[in-house]
PDB file of C-alpha atoms in Angstrom:
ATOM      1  CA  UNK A   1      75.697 110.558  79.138  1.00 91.00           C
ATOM      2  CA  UNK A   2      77.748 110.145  82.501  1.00 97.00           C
ATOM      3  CA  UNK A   3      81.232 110.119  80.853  1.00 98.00           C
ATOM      4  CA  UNK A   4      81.068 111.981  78.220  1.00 97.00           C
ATOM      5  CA  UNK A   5      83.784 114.458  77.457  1.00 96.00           C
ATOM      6  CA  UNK A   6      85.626 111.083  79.298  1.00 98.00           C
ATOM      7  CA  UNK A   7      88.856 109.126  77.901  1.00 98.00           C
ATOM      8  CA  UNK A   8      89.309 105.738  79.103  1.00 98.00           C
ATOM      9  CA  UNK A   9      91.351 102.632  79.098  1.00 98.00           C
ATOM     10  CA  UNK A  10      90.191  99.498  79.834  1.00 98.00           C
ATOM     11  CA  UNK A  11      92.637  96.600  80.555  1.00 98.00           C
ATOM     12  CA  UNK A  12      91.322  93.266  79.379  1.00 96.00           C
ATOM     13  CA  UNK A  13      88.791  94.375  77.360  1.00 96.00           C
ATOM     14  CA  UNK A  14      88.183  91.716  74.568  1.00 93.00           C
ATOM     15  CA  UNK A  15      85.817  89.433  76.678  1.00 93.00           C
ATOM     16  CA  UNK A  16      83.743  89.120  79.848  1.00 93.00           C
ATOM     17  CA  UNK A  17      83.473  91.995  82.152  1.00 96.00           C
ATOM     18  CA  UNK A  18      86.174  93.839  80.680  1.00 97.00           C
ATOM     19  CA  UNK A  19      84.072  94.165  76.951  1.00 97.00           C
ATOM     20  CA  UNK A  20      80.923  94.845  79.080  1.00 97.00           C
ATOM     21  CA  UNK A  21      82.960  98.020  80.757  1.00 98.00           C
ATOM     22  CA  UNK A  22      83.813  99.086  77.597  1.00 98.00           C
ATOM     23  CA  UNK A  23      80.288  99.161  75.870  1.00 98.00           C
ATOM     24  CA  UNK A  24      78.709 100.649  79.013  1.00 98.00           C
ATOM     25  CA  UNK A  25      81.127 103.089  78.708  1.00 98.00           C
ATOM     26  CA  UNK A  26      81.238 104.091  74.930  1.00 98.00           C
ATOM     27  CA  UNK A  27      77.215 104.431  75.459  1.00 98.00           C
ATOM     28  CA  UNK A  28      77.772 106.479  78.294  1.00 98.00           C
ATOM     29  CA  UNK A  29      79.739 108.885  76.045  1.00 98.00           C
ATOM     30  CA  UNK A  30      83.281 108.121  76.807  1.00 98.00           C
ATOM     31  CA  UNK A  31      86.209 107.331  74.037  1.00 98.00           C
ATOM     32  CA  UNK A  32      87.270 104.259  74.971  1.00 98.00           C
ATOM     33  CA  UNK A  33      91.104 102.338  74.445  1.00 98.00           C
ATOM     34  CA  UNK A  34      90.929  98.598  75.192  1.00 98.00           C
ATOM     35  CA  UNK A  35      94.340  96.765  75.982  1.00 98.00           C
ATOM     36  CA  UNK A  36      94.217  93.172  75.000  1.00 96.00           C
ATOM     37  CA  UNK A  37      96.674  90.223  74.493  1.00 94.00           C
ATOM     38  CA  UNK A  38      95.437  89.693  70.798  1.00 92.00           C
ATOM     39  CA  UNK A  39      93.542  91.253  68.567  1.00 90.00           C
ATOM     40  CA  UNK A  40      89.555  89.962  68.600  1.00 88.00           C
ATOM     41  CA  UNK A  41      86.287  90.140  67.089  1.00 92.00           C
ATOM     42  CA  UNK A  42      84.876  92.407  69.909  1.00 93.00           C
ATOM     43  CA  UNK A  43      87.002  95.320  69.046  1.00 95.00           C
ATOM     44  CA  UNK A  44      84.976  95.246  65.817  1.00 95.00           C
ATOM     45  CA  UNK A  45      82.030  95.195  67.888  1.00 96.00           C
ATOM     46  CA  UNK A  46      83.020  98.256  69.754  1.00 97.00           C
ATOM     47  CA  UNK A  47      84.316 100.368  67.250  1.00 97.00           C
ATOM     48  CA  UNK A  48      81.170  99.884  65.632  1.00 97.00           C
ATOM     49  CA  UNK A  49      79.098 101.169  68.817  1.00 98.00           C
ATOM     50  CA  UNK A  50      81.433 103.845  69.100  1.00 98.00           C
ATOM     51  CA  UNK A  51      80.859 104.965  65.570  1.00 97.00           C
ATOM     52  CA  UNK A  52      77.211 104.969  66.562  1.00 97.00           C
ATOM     53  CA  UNK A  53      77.258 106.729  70.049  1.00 97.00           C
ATOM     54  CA  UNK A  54      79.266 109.396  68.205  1.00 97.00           C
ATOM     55  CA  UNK A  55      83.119 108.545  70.120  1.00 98.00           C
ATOM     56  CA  UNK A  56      85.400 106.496  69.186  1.00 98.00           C
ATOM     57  CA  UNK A  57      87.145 103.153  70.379  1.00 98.00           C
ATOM     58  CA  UNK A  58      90.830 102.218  69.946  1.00 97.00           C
ATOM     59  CA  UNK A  59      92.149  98.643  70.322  1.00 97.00           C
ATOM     60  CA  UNK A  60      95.716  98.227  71.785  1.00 98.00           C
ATOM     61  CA  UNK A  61      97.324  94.704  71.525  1.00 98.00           C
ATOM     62  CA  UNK A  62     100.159  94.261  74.247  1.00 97.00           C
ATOM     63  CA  UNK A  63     100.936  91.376  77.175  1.00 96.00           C
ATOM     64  CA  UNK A  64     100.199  93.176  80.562  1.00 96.00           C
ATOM     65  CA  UNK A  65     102.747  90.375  82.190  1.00 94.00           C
ATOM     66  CA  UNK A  66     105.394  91.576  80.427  1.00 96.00           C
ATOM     67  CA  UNK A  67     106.965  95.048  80.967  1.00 96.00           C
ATOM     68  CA  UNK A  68     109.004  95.162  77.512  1.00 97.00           C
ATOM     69  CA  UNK A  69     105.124  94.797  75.847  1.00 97.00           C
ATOM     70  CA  UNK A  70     102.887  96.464  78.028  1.00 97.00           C
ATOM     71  CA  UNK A  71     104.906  99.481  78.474  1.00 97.00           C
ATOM     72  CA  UNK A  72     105.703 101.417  75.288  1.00 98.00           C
ATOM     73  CA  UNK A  73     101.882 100.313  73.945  1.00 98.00           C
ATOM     74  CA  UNK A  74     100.417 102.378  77.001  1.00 98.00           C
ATOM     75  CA  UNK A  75     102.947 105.222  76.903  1.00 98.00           C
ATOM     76  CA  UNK A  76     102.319 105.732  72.891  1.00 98.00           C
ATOM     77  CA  UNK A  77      98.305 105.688  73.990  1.00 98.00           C
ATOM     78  CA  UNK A  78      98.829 108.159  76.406  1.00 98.00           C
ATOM     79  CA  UNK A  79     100.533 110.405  73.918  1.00 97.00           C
ATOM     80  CA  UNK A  80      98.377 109.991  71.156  1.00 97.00           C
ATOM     81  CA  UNK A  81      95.026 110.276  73.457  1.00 97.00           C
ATOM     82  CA  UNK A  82      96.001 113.018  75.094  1.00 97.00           C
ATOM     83  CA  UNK A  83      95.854 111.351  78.487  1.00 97.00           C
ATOM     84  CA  UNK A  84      93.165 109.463  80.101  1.00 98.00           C
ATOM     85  CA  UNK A  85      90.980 110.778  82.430  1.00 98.00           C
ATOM     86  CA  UNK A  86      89.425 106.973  83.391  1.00 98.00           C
ATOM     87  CA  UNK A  87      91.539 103.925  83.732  1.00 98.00           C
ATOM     88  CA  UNK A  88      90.227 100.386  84.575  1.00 98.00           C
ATOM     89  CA  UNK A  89      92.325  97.772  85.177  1.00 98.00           C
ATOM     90  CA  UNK A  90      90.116  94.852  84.599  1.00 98.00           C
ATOM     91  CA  UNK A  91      92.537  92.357  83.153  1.00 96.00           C
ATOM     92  CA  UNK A  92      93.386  89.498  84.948  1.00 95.00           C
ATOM     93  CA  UNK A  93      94.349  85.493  84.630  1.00 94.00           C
ATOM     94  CA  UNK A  94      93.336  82.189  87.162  1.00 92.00           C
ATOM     95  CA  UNK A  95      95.725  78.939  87.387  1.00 94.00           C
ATOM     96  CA  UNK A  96      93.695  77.175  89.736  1.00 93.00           C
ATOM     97  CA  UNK A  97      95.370  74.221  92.394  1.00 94.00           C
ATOM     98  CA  UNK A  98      95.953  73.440  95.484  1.00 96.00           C
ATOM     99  CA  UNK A  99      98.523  75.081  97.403  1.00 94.00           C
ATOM    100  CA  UNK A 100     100.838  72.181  98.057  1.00 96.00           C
ATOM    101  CA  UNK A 101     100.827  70.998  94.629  1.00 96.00           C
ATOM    102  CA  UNK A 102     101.154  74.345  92.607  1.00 96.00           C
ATOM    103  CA  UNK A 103     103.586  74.900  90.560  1.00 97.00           C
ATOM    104  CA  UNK A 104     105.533  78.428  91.076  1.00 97.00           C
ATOM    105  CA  UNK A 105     105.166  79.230  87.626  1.00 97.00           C
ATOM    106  CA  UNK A 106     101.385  79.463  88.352  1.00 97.00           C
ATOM    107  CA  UNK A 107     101.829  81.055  91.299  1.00 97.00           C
ATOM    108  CA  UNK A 108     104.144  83.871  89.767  1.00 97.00           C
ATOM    109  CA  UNK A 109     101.997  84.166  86.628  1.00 97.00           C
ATOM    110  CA  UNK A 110      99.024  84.974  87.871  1.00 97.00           C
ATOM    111  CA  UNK A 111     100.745  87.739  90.062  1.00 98.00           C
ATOM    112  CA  UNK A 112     102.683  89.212  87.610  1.00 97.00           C
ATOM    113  CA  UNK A 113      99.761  89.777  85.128  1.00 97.00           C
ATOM    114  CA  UNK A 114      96.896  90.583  87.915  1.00 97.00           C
ATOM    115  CA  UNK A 115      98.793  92.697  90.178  1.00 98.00           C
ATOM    116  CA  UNK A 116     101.953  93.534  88.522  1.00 98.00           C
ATOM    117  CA  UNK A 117     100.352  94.559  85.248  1.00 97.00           C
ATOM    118  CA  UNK A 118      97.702  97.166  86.809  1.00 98.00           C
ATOM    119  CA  UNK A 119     101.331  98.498  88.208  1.00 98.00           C
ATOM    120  CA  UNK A 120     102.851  98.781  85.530  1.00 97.00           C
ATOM    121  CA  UNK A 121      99.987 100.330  83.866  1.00 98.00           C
ATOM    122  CA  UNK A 122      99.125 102.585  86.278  1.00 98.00           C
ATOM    123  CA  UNK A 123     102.227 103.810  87.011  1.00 98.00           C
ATOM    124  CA  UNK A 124     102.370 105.193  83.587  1.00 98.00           C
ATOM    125  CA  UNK A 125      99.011 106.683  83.354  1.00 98.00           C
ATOM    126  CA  UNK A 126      98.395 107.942  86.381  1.00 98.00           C
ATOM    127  CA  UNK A 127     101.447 110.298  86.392  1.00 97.00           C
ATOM    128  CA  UNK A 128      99.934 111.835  83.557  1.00 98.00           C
ATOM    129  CA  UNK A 129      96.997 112.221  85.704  1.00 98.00           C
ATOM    130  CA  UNK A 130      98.602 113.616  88.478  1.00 98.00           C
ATOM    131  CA  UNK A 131      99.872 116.244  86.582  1.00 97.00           C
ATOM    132  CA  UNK A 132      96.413 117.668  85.749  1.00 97.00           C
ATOM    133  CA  UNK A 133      95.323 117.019  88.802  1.00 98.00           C
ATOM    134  CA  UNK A 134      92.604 114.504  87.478  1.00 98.00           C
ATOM    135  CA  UNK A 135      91.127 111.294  87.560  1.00 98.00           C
ATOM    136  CA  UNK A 136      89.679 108.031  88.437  1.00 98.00           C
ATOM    137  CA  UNK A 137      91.442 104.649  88.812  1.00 98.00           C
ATOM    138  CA  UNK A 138      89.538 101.565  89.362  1.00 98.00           C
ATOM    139  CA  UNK A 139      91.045  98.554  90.110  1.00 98.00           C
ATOM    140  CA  UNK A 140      89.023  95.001  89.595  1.00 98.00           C
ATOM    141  CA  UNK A 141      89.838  92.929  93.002  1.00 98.00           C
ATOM    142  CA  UNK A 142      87.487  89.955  93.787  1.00 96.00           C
ATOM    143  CA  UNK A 143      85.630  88.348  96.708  1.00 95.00           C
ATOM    144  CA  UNK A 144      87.691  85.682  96.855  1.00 94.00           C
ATOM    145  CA  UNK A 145      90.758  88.910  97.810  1.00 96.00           C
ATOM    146  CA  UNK A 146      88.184  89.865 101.070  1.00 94.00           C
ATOM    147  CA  UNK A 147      87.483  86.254 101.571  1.00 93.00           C
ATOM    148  CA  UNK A 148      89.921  83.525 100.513  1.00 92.00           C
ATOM    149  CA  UNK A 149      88.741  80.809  98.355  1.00 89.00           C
ATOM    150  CA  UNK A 150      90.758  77.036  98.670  1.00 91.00           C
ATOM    151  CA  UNK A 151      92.379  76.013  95.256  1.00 92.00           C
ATOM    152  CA  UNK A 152      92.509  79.844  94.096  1.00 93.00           C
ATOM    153  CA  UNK A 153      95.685  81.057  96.807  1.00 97.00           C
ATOM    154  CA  UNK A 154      97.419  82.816  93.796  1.00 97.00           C
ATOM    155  CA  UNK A 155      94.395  84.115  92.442  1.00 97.00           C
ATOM    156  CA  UNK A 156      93.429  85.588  96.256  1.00 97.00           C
ATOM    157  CA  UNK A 157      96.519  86.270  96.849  1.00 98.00           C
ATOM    158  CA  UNK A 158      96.824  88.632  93.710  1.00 98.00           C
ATOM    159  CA  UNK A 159      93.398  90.206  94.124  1.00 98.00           C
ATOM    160  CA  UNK A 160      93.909  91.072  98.293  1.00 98.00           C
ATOM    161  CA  UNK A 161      97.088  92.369  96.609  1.00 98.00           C
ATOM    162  CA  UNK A 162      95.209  94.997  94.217  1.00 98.00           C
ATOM    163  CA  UNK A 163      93.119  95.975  97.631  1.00 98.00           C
ATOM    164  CA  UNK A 164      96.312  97.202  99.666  1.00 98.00           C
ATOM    165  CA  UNK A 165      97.432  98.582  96.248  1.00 98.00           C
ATOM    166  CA  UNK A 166      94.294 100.514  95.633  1.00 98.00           C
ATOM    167  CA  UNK A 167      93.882 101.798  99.309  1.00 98.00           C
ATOM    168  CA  UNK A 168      97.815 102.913  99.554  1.00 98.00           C
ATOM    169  CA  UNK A 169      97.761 104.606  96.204  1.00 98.00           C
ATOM    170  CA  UNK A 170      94.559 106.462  96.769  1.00 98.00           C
ATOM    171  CA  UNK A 171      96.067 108.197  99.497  1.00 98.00           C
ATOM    172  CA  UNK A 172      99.531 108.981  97.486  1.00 98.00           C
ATOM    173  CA  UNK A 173      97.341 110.672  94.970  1.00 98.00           C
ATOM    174  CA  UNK A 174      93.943 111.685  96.891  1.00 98.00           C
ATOM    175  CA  UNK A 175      95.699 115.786  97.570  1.00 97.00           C
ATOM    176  CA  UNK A 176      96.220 115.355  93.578  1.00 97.00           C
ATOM    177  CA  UNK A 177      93.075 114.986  92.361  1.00 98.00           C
ATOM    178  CA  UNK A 178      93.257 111.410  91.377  1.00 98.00           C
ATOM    179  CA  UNK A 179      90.739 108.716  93.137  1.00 98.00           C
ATOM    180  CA  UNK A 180      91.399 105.075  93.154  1.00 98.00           C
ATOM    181  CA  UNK A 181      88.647 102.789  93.900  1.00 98.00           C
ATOM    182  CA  UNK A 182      88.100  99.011  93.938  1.00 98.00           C
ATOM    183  CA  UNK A 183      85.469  96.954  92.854  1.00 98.00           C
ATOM    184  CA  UNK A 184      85.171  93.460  94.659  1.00 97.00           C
ATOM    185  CA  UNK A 185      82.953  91.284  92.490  1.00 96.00           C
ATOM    186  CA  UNK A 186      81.371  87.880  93.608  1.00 93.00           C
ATOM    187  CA  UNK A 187      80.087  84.960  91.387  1.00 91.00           C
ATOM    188  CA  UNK A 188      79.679  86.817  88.223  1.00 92.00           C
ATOM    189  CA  UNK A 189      78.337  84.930  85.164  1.00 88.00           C
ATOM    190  CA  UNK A 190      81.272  84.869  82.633  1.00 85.00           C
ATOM    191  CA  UNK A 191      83.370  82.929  80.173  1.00 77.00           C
ATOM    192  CA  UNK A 192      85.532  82.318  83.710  1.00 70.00           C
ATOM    193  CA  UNK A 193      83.006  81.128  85.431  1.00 75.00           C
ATOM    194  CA  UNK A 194      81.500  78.564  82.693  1.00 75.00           C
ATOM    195  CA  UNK A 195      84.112  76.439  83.429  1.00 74.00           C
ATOM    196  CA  UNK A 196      82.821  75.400  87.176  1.00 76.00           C
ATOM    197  CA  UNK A 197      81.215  72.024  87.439  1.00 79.00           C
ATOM    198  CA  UNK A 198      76.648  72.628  88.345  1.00 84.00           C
ATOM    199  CA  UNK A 199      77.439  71.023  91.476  1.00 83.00           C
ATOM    200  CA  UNK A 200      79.838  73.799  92.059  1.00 79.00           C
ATOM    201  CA  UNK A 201      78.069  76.718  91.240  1.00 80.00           C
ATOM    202  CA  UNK A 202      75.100  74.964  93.215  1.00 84.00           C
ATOM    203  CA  UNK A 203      76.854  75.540  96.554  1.00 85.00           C
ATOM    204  CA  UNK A 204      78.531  78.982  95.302  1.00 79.00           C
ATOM    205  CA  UNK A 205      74.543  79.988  94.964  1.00 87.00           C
ATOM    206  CA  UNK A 206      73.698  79.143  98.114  1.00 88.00           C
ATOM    207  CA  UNK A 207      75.906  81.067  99.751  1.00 88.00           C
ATOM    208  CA  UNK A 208      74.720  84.237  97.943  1.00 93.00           C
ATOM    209  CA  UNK A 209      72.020  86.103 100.516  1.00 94.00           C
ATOM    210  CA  UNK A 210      70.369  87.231  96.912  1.00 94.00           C
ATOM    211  CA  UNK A 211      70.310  83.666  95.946  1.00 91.00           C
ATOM    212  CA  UNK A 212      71.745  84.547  92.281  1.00 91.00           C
ATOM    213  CA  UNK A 213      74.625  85.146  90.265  1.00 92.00           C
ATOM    214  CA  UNK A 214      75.706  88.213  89.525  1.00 94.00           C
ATOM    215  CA  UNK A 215      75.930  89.468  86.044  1.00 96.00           C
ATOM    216  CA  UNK A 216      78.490  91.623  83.796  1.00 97.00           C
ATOM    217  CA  UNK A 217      75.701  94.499  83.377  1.00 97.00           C
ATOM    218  CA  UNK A 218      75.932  94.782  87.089  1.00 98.00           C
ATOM    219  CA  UNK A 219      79.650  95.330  87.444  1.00 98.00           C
ATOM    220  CA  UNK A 220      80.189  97.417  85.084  1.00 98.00           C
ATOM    221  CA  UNK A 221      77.490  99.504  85.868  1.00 98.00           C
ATOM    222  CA  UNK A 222      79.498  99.852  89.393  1.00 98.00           C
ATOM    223  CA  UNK A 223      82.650 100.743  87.259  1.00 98.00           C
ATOM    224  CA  UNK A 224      80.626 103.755  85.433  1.00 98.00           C
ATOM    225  CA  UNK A 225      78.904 105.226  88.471  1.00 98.00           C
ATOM    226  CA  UNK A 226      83.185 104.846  90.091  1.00 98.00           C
ATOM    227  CA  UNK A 227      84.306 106.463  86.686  1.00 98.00           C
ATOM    228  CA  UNK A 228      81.805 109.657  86.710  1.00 98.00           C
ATOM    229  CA  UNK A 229      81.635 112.985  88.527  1.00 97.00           C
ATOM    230  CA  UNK A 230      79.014 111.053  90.888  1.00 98.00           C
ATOM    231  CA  UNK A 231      81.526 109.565  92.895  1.00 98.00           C
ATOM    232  CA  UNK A 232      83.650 112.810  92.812  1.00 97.00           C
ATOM    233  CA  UNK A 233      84.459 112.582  96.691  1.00 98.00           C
ATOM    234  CA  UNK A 234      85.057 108.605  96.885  1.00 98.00           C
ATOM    235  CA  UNK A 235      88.494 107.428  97.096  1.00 98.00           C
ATOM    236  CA  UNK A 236      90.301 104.520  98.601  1.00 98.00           C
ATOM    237  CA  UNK A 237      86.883 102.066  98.393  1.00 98.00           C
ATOM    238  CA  UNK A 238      86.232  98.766  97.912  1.00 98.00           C
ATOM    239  CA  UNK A 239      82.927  98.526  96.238  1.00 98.00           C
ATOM    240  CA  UNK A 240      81.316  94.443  96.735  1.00 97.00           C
ATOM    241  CA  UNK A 241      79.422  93.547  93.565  1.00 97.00           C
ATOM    242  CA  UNK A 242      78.740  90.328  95.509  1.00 95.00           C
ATOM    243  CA  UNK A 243      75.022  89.890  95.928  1.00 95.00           C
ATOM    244  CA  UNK A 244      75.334  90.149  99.477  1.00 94.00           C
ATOM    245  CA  UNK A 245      78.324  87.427  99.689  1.00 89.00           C
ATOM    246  CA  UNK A 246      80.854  89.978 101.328  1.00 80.00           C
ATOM    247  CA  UNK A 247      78.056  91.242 104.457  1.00 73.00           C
TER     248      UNK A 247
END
């Protein structure tokens, strides 16, 4: 049981790698809050598990793009949780285009949910944490923020973001206790990625040293080891979940 005694919140956590970070986490021992844009089956799911593992998990419904939503949702959990001593900020968006032909509402969407929602998020929670002097913040980036990837510039753009962001806050907060860590995944199996045409994912696989995808088990397995006292003197890391893509 590597987190328990552990509070976390999980952003995105109704699908994909965000519900997988959540499960791996309840079973781990943690009490778990999952922010999502509406309510869904999977909170069921986890509350159930929770029940079972003997902690509990909360479901918070709020839009992480939008400041008026987001932020009284994650000051009332802080309140009522007591604080968190884990926060993931998983939750993130793709409008997918060429650079010459995208629109700016595409452009400014996907920033303003994947970067500007882990800031407004974390702004909130972590100066709780500061103030005891505890915890761990891990931010979801992407290969494709180390890399580049054509068609995806706002997507890139917002994940190389969350880098910078990770490796300039960890330092603000490293004298205080608080770590922040990245995790950089590659071609992970998801919802996302079921969308990309077999010829596609073809020549994404070949790139891959290892040759396969990557699954959900394997990320958020990254995300627990980043969340527990294992990792207790790593801070300002970008941790590739890539298969080997990112050497």
């Amino acid at each position: 049981m590597l987190l328990k005694g552990k509070t976390a919140l999980i952003t995105g956590a109704s699908r994909g790698i965000g519900k997988e970070m959540a499960r791996r986490f309840i079973e781990e021992g943690a009490a778990v809050w999952g922010l999502a844009t509406k309510s869904s089956e999977s909170a069921r799911e986890l509350a159930e598990l929770a029940a079972q593992n003997g902690t509990v998990y909360h479901e918070l419904i709020a839009d992480i793009g939008n400041p008026d939503s987001v932020r009284p949702v994650i000051e009332a959990a802080v309140k009522e949780s007591g604080g968190f001593s884990v926060l993931v900020n998983n939750a993130g968006i793709t409008r997918d285009g060429l650079s010459f032909r995208m629109k700016l509402e595409d452009w400014e969407t996907v920033l303003r949910v994947n970067l500007t929602g882990t800031f407004l998020v974390t702004q909130i929670v972590s100066s709780d944490m500061i103030r005891k002097r505890a915890g761990s913040i891990i931010n979801l980036s992407s290969i494709v923020g180390l890399h580049g990837q054509g068609g995806q510039v706002n997507y890139a753009a917002s994940k190389a973001g969350l880098i910078g962001y990770t490796k300039a806050l960890a330092k603000e907060t490293a004298g205080r206790g608080v770590r922040v860590n990245a995790i950089a995944p590659g071609f992970i199996l998801t919802e996302m990625t079921d969308v990309i045409p077999e010829d596609a994912k073809k020549t994404w696989l070949e790139t891959i040293p290892m040759k396969r995808a990557g699954t959900v088990q394997e990320v958020a397995n990254a995300a627990v080891f980043l969340a527990s006292d294992l990792s207790e003197y790593i801070t300002a890391q970008v941790i590739g979940v890539d298969g080997g893509m990112g050497a």
